[in-house]
Amino acid sequence: RTLPGADLLVLNGISGSADHKLAMINGRTVAEGEEAEVSTASGRVKLRCVEIKGESAVVEVSGERKELHLRSSE
């Protein structure tokens, strides 16, 4: 089952240093462990950034985890 709004989350980019990575999700920059509200086409979604990897970020929305991947630049 899909989470409301979770399918509208887009990982725009990953930045920061190796020990302090930042993920940009729907235009909002978050760090690991940080909670944020992001805007989506269906309204605001509250998420928590669980982990930021090399090419993806794991977020928690409504208690469920979802891994967001960077869009390939093909």
mmCIF file of N, CA and C in Angstrom:
data_model
loop_
_atom_site.group_PDB
_atom_site.id
_atom_site.type_symbol
_atom_site.label_atom_id
_atom_site.label_comp_id
_atom_site.label_asym_id
_atom_site.label_seq_id
_atom_site.Cartn_x
_atom_site.Cartn_y
_atom_site.Cartn_z
ATOM 1 N N ARG A 1 0.845 -1.178 0.000
ATOM 2 C CA ARG A 1 0.000 0.000 0.000
ATOM 3 C C ARG A 1 0.882 1.230 0.000
ATOM 4 N N THR A 2 0.423 2.254 -0.664
ATOM 5 C CA THR A 2 1.240 3.455 -0.743
ATOM 6 C C THR A 2 0.791 4.450 0.316
ATOM 7 N N LEU A 3 1.742 5.205 0.781
ATOM 8 C CA LEU A 3 1.456 6.212 1.793
ATOM 9 C C LEU A 3 0.874 7.445 1.123
ATOM 10 N N PRO A 4 -0.059 8.109 1.763
ATOM 11 C CA PRO A 4 -0.602 9.319 1.167
ATOM 12 C C PRO A 4 0.475 10.372 1.029
ATOM 13 N N GLY A 5 0.737 10.792 -0.188
ATOM 14 C CA GLY A 5 1.738 11.814 -0.432
ATOM 15 C C GLY A 5 3.147 11.295 -0.585
ATOM 16 N N ALA A 6 3.429 10.082 -0.114
ATOM 17 C CA ALA A 6 4.805 9.575 -0.158
ATOM 18 C C ALA A 6 5.266 9.334 -1.594
ATOM 19 N N ASP A 7 4.344 8.996 -2.477
ATOM 20 C CA ASP A 7 4.729 8.780 -3.869
ATOM 21 C C ASP A 7 5.003 10.100 -4.583
ATOM 22 N N LEU A 8 4.697 11.223 -3.941
ATOM 23 C CA LEU A 8 4.955 12.535 -4.522
ATOM 24 C C LEU A 8 6.252 13.137 -4.008
ATOM 25 N N LEU A 9 6.986 12.388 -3.183
ATOM 26 C CA LEU A 9 8.260 12.874 -2.664
ATOM 27 C C LEU A 9 9.355 12.622 -3.691
ATOM 28 N N VAL A 10 10.166 13.654 -3.947
ATOM 29 C CA VAL A 10 11.240 13.550 -4.926
ATOM 30 C C VAL A 10 12.547 13.957 -4.265
ATOM 31 N N LEU A 11 13.555 13.115 -4.411
ATOM 32 C CA LEU A 11 14.884 13.452 -3.922
ATOM 33 C C LEU A 11 15.563 14.298 -4.990
ATOM 34 N N ASN A 12 15.695 15.603 -4.707
ATOM 35 C CA ASN A 12 16.258 16.536 -5.684
ATOM 36 C C ASN A 12 17.777 16.499 -5.717
ATOM 37 N N GLY A 13 18.402 16.179 -4.572
ATOM 38 C CA GLY A 13 19.853 16.142 -4.551
ATOM 39 C C GLY A 13 20.391 15.814 -3.177
ATOM 40 N N ILE A 14 21.691 15.504 -3.133
ATOM 41 C CA ILE A 14 22.383 15.211 -1.877
ATOM 42 C C ILE A 14 23.626 16.092 -1.837
ATOM 43 N N SER A 15 23.847 16.734 -0.698
ATOM 44 C CA SER A 15 25.005 17.618 -0.566
ATOM 45 C C SER A 15 25.570 17.492 0.834
ATOM 46 N N GLY A 16 26.495 18.364 1.165
ATOM 47 C CA GLY A 16 27.103 18.332 2.489
ATOM 48 C C GLY A 16 28.387 17.531 2.487
ATOM 49 N N SER A 17 28.988 17.412 3.665
ATOM 50 C CA SER A 17 30.239 16.678 3.800
ATOM 51 C C SER A 17 29.950 15.218 4.157
ATOM 52 N N ALA A 18 30.999 14.413 4.159
ATOM 53 C CA ALA A 18 30.835 12.983 4.432
ATOM 54 C C ALA A 18 30.222 12.734 5.803
ATOM 55 N N ASP A 19 30.567 13.572 6.786
ATOM 56 C CA ASP A 19 30.045 13.351 8.132
ATOM 57 C C ASP A 19 28.796 14.179 8.429
ATOM 58 N N HIS A 20 28.354 14.975 7.472
ATOM 59 C CA HIS A 20 27.115 15.754 7.660
ATOM 60 C C HIS A 20 26.418 15.911 6.319
ATOM 61 N N LYS A 21 25.785 14.813 5.875
ATOM 62 C CA LYS A 21 25.109 14.827 4.590
ATOM 63 C C LYS A 21 23.750 15.505 4.713
ATOM 64 N N LEU A 22 23.353 16.145 3.630
ATOM 65 C CA LEU A 22 22.050 16.792 3.538
ATOM 66 C C LEU A 22 21.327 16.266 2.312
ATOM 67 N N ALA A 23 20.032 16.070 2.449
ATOM 68 C CA ALA A 23 19.218 15.639 1.316
ATOM 69 C C ALA A 23 18.204 16.727 1.005
ATOM 70 N N MET A 24 18.015 17.022 -0.282
ATOM 71 C CA MET A 24 16.984 17.967 -0.672
ATOM 72 C C MET A 24 15.799 17.162 -1.204
ATOM 73 N N ILE A 25 14.683 17.274 -0.488
ATOM 74 C CA ILE A 25 13.470 16.531 -0.840
ATOM 75 C C ILE A 25 12.375 17.546 -1.137
ATOM 76 N N ASN A 26 11.864 17.517 -2.349
ATOM 77 C CA ASN A 26 10.835 18.470 -2.790
ATOM 78 C C ASN A 26 11.255 19.911 -2.497
ATOM 79 N N GLY A 27 12.544 20.206 -2.708
ATOM 80 C CA GLY A 27 13.040 21.555 -2.526
ATOM 81 C C GLY A 27 13.365 21.940 -1.099
ATOM 82 N N ARG A 28 13.200 21.013 -0.159
ATOM 83 C CA ARG A 28 13.460 21.287 1.256
ATOM 84 C C ARG A 28 14.686 20.492 1.687
ATOM 85 N N THR A 29 15.666 21.165 2.272
ATOM 86 C CA THR A 29 16.898 20.499 2.698
ATOM 87 C C THR A 29 16.741 19.972 4.121
ATOM 88 N N VAL A 30 17.079 18.695 4.308
ATOM 89 C CA VAL A 30 16.987 18.071 5.632
ATOM 90 C C VAL A 30 18.264 17.281 5.908
ATOM 91 N N ALA A 31 18.580 17.174 7.184
ATOM 92 C CA ALA A 31 19.719 16.360 7.619
ATOM 93 C C ALA A 31 19.194 15.057 8.199
ATOM 94 N N GLU A 32 20.090 14.082 8.392
ATOM 95 C CA GLU A 32 19.679 12.816 9.014
ATOM 96 C C GLU A 32 19.100 13.093 10.390
ATOM 97 N N GLY A 33 17.978 12.449 10.706
ATOM 98 C CA GLY A 33 17.342 12.596 12.003
ATOM 99 C C GLY A 33 16.414 13.789 12.104
ATOM 100 N N GLU A 34 16.393 14.631 11.077
ATOM 101 C CA GLU A 34 15.581 15.842 11.116
ATOM 102 C C GLU A 34 14.171 15.577 10.602
ATOM 103 N N GLU A 35 13.210 16.251 11.202
ATOM 104 C CA GLU A 35 11.829 16.184 10.727
ATOM 105 C C GLU A 35 11.514 17.453 9.961
ATOM 106 N N ALA A 36 10.700 17.319 8.927
ATOM 107 C CA ALA A 36 10.355 18.484 8.119
ATOM 108 C C ALA A 36 9.004 18.276 7.471
ATOM 109 N N GLU A 37 8.370 19.371 7.099
ATOM 110 C CA GLU A 37 7.157 19.315 6.289
ATOM 111 C C GLU A 37 7.529 19.785 4.899
ATOM 112 N N VAL A 38 7.170 18.999 3.905
ATOM 113 C CA VAL A 38 7.456 19.384 2.527
ATOM 114 C C VAL A 38 6.145 19.510 1.765
ATOM 115 N N SER A 39 6.159 20.353 0.756
ATOM 116 C CA SER A 39 4.970 20.556 -0.065
ATOM 117 C C SER A 39 4.955 19.547 -1.206
ATOM 118 N N THR A 40 3.770 18.977 -1.449
ATOM 119 C CA THR A 40 3.583 18.084 -2.591
ATOM 120 C C THR A 40 2.344 18.546 -3.343
ATOM 121 N N ALA A 41 2.079 17.912 -4.466
ATOM 122 C CA ALA A 41 0.915 18.267 -5.266
ATOM 123 C C ALA A 41 -0.383 18.056 -4.491
ATOM 124 N N SER A 42 -0.357 17.135 -3.509
ATOM 125 C CA SER A 42 -1.578 16.858 -2.750
ATOM 126 C C SER A 42 -1.551 17.479 -1.359
ATOM 127 N N GLY A 43 -0.663 18.458 -1.148
ATOM 128 C CA GLY A 43 -0.605 19.119 0.147
ATOM 129 C C GLY A 43 0.707 18.860 0.859
ATOM 130 N N ARG A 44 0.765 19.263 2.131
ATOM 131 C CA ARG A 44 2.003 19.136 2.900
ATOM 132 C C ARG A 44 2.119 17.732 3.504
ATOM 133 N N VAL A 45 3.336 17.214 3.489
ATOM 134 C CA VAL A 45 3.620 15.890 4.028
ATOM 135 C C VAL A 45 4.707 16.038 5.081
ATOM 136 N N LYS A 46 4.471 15.477 6.269
ATOM 137 C CA LYS A 46 5.478 15.497 7.334
ATOM 138 C C LYS A 46 6.331 14.252 7.209
ATOM 139 N N LEU A 47 7.642 14.441 7.214
ATOM 140 C CA LEU A 47 8.540 13.297 7.088
ATOM 141 C C LEU A 47 9.696 13.448 8.050
ATOM 142 N N ARG A 48 10.390 12.333 8.268
ATOM 143 C CA ARG A 48 11.621 12.334 9.056
ATOM 144 C C ARG A 48 12.686 11.680 8.207
ATOM 145 N N CYS A 49 13.816 12.338 8.083
ATOM 146 C CA CYS A 49 14.929 11.785 7.315
ATOM 147 C C CYS A 49 15.667 10.784 8.200
ATOM 148 N N VAL A 50 15.655 9.519 7.801
ATOM 149 C CA VAL A 50 16.254 8.457 8.606
ATOM 150 C C VAL A 50 17.734 8.284 8.267
ATOM 151 N N GLU A 51 18.040 8.226 6.978
ATOM 152 C CA GLU A 51 19.416 7.959 6.552
ATOM 153 C C GLU A 51 19.648 8.561 5.178
ATOM 154 N N ILE A 52 20.840 9.116 4.985
ATOM 155 C CA ILE A 52 21.217 9.645 3.673
ATOM 156 C C ILE A 52 22.382 8.811 3.166
ATOM 157 N N LYS A 53 22.195 8.176 2.010
ATOM 158 C CA LYS A 53 23.225 7.319 1.415
ATOM 159 C C LYS A 53 23.847 8.066 0.230
ATOM 160 N N GLY A 54 24.644 7.361 -0.561
ATOM 161 C CA GLY A 54 25.314 7.994 -1.689
ATOM 162 C C GLY A 54 24.361 8.500 -2.750
ATOM 163 N N GLU A 55 23.395 7.675 -3.136
ATOM 164 C CA GLU A 55 22.492 8.026 -4.227
ATOM 165 C C GLU A 55 21.032 7.997 -3.813
ATOM 166 N N SER A 56 20.782 7.887 -2.500
ATOM 167 C CA SER A 56 19.399 7.794 -2.047
ATOM 168 C C SER A 56 19.272 8.312 -0.619
ATOM 169 N N ALA A 57 18.026 8.497 -0.202
ATOM 170 C CA ALA A 57 17.738 8.905 1.171
ATOM 171 C C ALA A 57 16.551 8.091 1.666
ATOM 172 N N VAL A 58 16.611 7.667 2.920
ATOM 173 C CA VAL A 58 15.516 6.912 3.525
ATOM 174 C C VAL A 58 14.728 7.877 4.410
ATOM 175 N N VAL A 59 13.423 7.961 4.152
ATOM 176 C CA VAL A 59 12.561 8.832 4.943
ATOM 177 C C VAL A 59 11.471 8.002 5.598
ATOM 178 N N GLU A 60 10.910 8.543 6.667
ATOM 179 C CA GLU A 60 9.803 7.903 7.359
ATOM 180 C C GLU A 60 8.599 8.835 7.248
ATOM 181 N N VAL A 61 7.503 8.305 6.715
ATOM 182 C CA VAL A 61 6.261 9.068 6.581
ATOM 183 C C VAL A 61 5.166 8.254 7.243
ATOM 184 N N SER A 62 4.482 8.838 8.203
ATOM 185 C CA SER A 62 3.396 8.140 8.922
ATOM 186 C C SER A 62 3.867 6.799 9.471
ATOM 187 N N GLY A 63 5.085 6.754 9.979
ATOM 188 C CA GLY A 63 5.597 5.532 10.592
ATOM 189 C C GLY A 63 6.095 4.485 9.625
ATOM 190 N N GLU A 64 6.068 4.753 8.320
ATOM 191 C CA GLU A 64 6.547 3.785 7.339
ATOM 192 C C GLU A 64 7.740 4.357 6.603
ATOM 193 N N ARG A 65 8.700 3.477 6.300
ATOM 194 C CA ARG A 65 9.922 3.931 5.646
ATOM 195 C C ARG A 65 9.814 3.806 4.131
ATOM 196 N N LYS A 66 10.451 4.771 3.461
ATOM 197 C CA LYS A 66 10.487 4.767 2.006
ATOM 198 C C LYS A 66 11.854 5.258 1.586
ATOM 199 N N GLU A 67 12.457 4.575 0.625
ATOM 200 C CA GLU A 67 13.755 5.010 0.120
ATOM 201 C C GLU A 67 13.545 5.796 -1.165
ATOM 202 N N LEU A 68 14.053 7.010 -1.187
ATOM 203 C CA LEU A 68 13.955 7.875 -2.355
ATOM 204 C C LEU A 68 15.296 7.834 -3.083
ATOM 205 N N HIS A 69 15.246 7.637 -4.397
ATOM 206 C CA HIS A 69 16.474 7.567 -5.188
ATOM 207 C C HIS A 69 16.612 8.811 -6.057
ATOM 208 N N LEU A 70 17.863 9.208 -6.269
ATOM 209 C CA LEU A 70 18.110 10.311 -7.188
ATOM 210 C C LEU A 70 17.672 9.887 -8.580
ATOM 211 N N ARG A 71 17.093 10.805 -9.306
ATOM 212 C CA ARG A 71 16.716 10.511 -10.693
ATOM 213 C C ARG A 71 17.983 10.399 -11.512
ATOM 214 N N SER A 72 18.043 9.390 -12.360
ATOM 215 C CA SER A 72 19.236 9.239 -13.200
ATOM 216 C C SER A 72 19.264 10.370 -14.226
ATOM 217 N N SER A 73 20.434 10.818 -14.567
ATOM 218 C CA SER A 73 20.565 11.972 -15.457
ATOM 219 C C SER A 73 20.682 11.554 -16.915
ATOM 220 N N GLU A 74 19.941 10.539 -17.296
ATOM 221 C CA GLU A 74 19.985 10.053 -18.687
ATOM 222 C C GLU A 74 19.062 10.867 -19.555
#
